[in-house]
Structure formats: structure tokens, C-alpha cells
mmCIF file of C-alpha atoms in Angstrom:
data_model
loop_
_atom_site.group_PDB
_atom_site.id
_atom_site.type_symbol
_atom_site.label_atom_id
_atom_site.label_comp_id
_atom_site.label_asym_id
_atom_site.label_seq_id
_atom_site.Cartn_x
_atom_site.Cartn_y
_atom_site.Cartn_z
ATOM 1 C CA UNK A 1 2.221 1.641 39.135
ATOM 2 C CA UNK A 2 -0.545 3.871 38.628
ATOM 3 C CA UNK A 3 -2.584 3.850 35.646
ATOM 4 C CA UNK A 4 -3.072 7.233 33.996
ATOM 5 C CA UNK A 5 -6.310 8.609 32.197
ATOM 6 C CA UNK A 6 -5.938 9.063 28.826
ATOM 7 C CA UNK A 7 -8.615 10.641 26.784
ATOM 8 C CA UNK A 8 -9.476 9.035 23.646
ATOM 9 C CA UNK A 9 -11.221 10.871 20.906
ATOM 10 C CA UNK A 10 -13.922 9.146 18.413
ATOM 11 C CA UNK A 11 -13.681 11.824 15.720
ATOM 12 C CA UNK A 12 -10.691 11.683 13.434
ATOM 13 C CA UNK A 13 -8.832 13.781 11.440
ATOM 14 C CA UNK A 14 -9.072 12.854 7.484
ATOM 15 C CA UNK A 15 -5.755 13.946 7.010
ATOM 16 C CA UNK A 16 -4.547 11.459 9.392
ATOM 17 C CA UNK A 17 -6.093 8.427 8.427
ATOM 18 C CA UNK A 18 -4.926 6.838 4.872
ATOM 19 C CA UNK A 19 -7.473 6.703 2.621
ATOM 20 C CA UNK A 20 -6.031 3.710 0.110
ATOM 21 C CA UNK A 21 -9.201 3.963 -1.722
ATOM 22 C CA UNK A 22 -9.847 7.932 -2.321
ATOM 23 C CA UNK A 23 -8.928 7.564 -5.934
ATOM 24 C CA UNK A 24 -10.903 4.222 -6.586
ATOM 25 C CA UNK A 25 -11.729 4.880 -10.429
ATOM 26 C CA UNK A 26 -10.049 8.127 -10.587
ATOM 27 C CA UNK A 27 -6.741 6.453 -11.849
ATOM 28 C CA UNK A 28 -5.406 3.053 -12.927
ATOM 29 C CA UNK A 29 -3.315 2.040 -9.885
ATOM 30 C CA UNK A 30 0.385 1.544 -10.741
ATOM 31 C CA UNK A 31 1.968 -2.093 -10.849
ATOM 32 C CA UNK A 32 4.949 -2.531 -9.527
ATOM 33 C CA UNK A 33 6.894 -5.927 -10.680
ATOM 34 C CA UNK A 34 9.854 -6.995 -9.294
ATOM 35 C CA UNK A 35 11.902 -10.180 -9.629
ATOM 36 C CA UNK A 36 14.233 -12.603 -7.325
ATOM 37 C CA UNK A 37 18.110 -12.375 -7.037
ATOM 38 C CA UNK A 38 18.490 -15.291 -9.417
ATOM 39 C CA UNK A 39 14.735 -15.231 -11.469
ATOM 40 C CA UNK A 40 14.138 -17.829 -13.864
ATOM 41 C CA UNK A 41 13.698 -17.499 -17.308
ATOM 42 C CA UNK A 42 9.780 -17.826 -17.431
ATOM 43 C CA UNK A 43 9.740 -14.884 -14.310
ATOM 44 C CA UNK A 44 12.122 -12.482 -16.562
ATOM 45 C CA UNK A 45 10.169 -13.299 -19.645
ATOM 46 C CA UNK A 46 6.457 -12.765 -17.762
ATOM 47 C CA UNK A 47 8.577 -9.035 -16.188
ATOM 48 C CA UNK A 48 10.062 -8.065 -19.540
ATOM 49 C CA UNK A 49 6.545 -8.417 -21.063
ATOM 50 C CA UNK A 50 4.853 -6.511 -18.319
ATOM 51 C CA UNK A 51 6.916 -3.750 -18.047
#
């Protein structure tokens, strides 16, 4: 099997790498909560509170 040559480039484009910080201090981040099948009271309490 012959190996092929494959040109790799070291310059990216921004729109393809995800930036998970961009809006750092722009915007609260959203909180997601969720909860198990069966939760027990103390979880639904602690989501209930935090919704």
C-alpha cells in the first residue's frame, strides 16, 4: 500500500475552528440543569430552585 502525500496547512480558517470563548464577558453563559429518570427529592428541590 502506498502512502499518499497529503498537504497539511498551518493557517486556519476562524470560521472553522470553535471559538468556546469569543464571548468570554460579553454574556452570562446559559445553565442548563437536568435531572435523573427517578431524581430524589433534594435533586428536584436544588432544580426547581435553579430554574
Amino acid at each position: 500500500m502506498k502512502s499518499k502525500n497529503l498537504k497539511w496547512s498551518t493557517r486556519f480558517n476562524n470560521k472553522s475552528i470553535d471559538d468556546e470563548y469569543r464571548w468570554a464577558g460579553v454574556e452570562d453563559p446559559k445553565i442548563m440543569i437536568t435531572t435523573a429518570r427517578d431524581p430524589s427529592s433534594k435533586l428536584k428541590q436544588f432544580a426547581k430552585a435553579n430554574e
